[in-house]
Coordinates of C-alpha atoms in Angstrom, one line a residue:
X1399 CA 105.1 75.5 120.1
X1400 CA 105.8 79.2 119.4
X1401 CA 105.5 80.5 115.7
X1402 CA 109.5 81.7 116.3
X1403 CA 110.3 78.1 116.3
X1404 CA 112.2 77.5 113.2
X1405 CA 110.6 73.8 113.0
X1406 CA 106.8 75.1 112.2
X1407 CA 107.6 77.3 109.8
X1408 CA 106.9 76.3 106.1
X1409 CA 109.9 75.1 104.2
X1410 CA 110.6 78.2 101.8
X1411 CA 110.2 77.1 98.2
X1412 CA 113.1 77.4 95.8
X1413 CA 112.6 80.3 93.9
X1414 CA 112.1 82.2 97.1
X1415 CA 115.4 84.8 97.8
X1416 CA 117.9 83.7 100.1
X1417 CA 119.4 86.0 102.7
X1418 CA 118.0 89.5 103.9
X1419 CA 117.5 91.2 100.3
X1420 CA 114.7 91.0 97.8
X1421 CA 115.4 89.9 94.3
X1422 CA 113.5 90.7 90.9
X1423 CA 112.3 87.3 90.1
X1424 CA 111.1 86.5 86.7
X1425 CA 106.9 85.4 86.3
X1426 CA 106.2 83.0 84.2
X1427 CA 108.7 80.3 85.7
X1428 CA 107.0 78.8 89.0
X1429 CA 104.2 81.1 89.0
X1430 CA 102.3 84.0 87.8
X1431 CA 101.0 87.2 89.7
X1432 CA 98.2 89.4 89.7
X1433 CA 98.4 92.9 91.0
X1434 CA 95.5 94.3 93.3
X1435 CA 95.0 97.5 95.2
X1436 CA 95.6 97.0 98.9
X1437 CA 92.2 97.2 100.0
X1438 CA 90.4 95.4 97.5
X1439 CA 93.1 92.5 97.7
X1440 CA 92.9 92.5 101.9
X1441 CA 88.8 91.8 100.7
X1442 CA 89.9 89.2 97.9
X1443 CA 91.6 87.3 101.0
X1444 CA 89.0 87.3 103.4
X1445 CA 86.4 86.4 100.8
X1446 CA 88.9 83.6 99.8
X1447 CA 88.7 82.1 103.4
X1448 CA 85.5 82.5 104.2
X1449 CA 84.4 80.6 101.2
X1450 CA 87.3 78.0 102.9
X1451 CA 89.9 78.5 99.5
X1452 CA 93.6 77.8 99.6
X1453 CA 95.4 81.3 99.4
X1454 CA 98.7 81.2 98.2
X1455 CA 101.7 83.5 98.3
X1456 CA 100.3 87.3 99.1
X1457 CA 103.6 89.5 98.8
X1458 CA 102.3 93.1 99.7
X1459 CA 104.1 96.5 98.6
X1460 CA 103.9 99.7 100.4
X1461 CA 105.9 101.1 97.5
X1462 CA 104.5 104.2 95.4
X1463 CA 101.5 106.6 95.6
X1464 CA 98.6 103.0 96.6
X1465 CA 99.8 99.9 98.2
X1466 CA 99.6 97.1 96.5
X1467 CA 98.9 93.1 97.1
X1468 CA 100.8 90.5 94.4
X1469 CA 98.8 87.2 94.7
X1470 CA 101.0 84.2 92.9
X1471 CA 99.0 82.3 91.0
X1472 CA 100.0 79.1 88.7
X1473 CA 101.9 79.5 85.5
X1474 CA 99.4 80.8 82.5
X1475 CA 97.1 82.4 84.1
X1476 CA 98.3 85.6 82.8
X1477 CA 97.3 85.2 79.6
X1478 CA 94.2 84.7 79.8
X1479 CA 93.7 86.8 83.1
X1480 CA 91.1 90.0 82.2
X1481 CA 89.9 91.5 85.5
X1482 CA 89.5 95.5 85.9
X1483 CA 91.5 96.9 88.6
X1484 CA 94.4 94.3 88.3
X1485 CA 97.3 93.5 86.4
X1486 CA 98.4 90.6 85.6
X1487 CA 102.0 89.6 85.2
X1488 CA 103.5 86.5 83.7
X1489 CA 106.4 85.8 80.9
X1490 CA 108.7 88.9 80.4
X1491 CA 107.6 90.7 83.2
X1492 CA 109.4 90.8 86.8
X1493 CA 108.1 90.7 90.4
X1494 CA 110.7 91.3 93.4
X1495 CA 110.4 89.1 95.8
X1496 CA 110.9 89.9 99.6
X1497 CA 113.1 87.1 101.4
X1498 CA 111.8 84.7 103.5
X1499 CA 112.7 86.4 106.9
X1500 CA 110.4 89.5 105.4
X1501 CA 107.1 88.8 106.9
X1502 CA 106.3 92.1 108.8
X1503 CA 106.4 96.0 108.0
X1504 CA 107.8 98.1 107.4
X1505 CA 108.7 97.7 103.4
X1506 CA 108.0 94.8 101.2
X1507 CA 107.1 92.0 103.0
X1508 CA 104.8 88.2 102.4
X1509 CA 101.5 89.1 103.3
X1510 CA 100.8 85.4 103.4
X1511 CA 104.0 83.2 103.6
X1512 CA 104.1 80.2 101.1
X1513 CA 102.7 77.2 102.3
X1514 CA 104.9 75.2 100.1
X1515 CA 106.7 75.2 96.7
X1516 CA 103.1 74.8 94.7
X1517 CA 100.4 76.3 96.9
X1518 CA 99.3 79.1 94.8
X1519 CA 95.9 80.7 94.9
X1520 CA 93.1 79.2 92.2
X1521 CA 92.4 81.5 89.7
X1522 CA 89.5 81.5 89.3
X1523 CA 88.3 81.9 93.2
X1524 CA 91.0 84.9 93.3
X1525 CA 89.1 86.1 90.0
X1526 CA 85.7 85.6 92.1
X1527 CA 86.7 87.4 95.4
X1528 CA 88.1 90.3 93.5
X1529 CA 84.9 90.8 91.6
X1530 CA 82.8 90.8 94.9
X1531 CA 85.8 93.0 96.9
X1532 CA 85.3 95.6 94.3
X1533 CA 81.8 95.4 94.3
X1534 CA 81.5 95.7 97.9
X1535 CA 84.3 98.9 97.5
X1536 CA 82.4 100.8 95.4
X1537 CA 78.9 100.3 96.4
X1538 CA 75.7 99.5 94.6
X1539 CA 75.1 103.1 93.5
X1540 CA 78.1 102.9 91.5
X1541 CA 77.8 99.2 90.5
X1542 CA 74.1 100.1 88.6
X1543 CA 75.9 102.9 87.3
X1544 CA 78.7 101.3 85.2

């Protein structure tokens, strides 16, 4: 079967935006996100599935001066996220959301589709393969210099 048949595609979850528009969605509710630089992110993902982990919703944004991947990770991880070169977002902060039909450039678009209304990317692992994707970025003559 073809990946345009409508009948292997994932089930969108329910917080997902419905029609051809993107919508600010509130963190916090069904998930959490945390913010990456594009290329250290693109890393994150392959480290992720080499090291055969689940990765979750990956919504990526072309928008302003770097682009930027928005893993969505479970509710709470926010607050107790502390990794330099992200952000994380959870309660009172807003993500937009790009529909389901969004899955290619150009604009905001899923980087990785959801898998299903829960599969979201382990913490911790994401936490691991960002460490190693900005190690690997910056090089060991940086790394034994911070």
């Amino acid at each position: 079967m073809s990946d345009d048949n409508p009948a292997t595609r994932a089930i969108p979850p329910r917080w997902m935006p419905i029609g051809e528009e993107a919508e600010l969605c509130s963190a916090g509710e069904w998930w959490d996100a945390v913010r990456a630089v594009e290329a250290v992110g693109r890393r994150a993902i392959d480290i992720l599935e080499e090291d055969d982990e689940l990765v979750g919703p990956v919504i990526l944004d072309h928008g302003g001066p770097e682009p930027r991947l928005y893993f969505l990770v479970p509710v709470g991880t926010a607050v107790r996220w502390e990794e330099p070169g992200t952000v994380a977002l959870g309660p009172k902060c807003h993500v937009v959301v790009p529909p389901a039909e969004s899955t290619t450039p150009p604009g905001m678009h899923w980087h990785v589709f959801p898998q299903g209304p829960r599969t979201l990317t382990r913490p911790d692992a994401l936490r691991s393969a960002l460490r190693q994707a900005r190690r690997e970025r910056r090089g060991p003559a940086e790394e034994a210099a911070s």
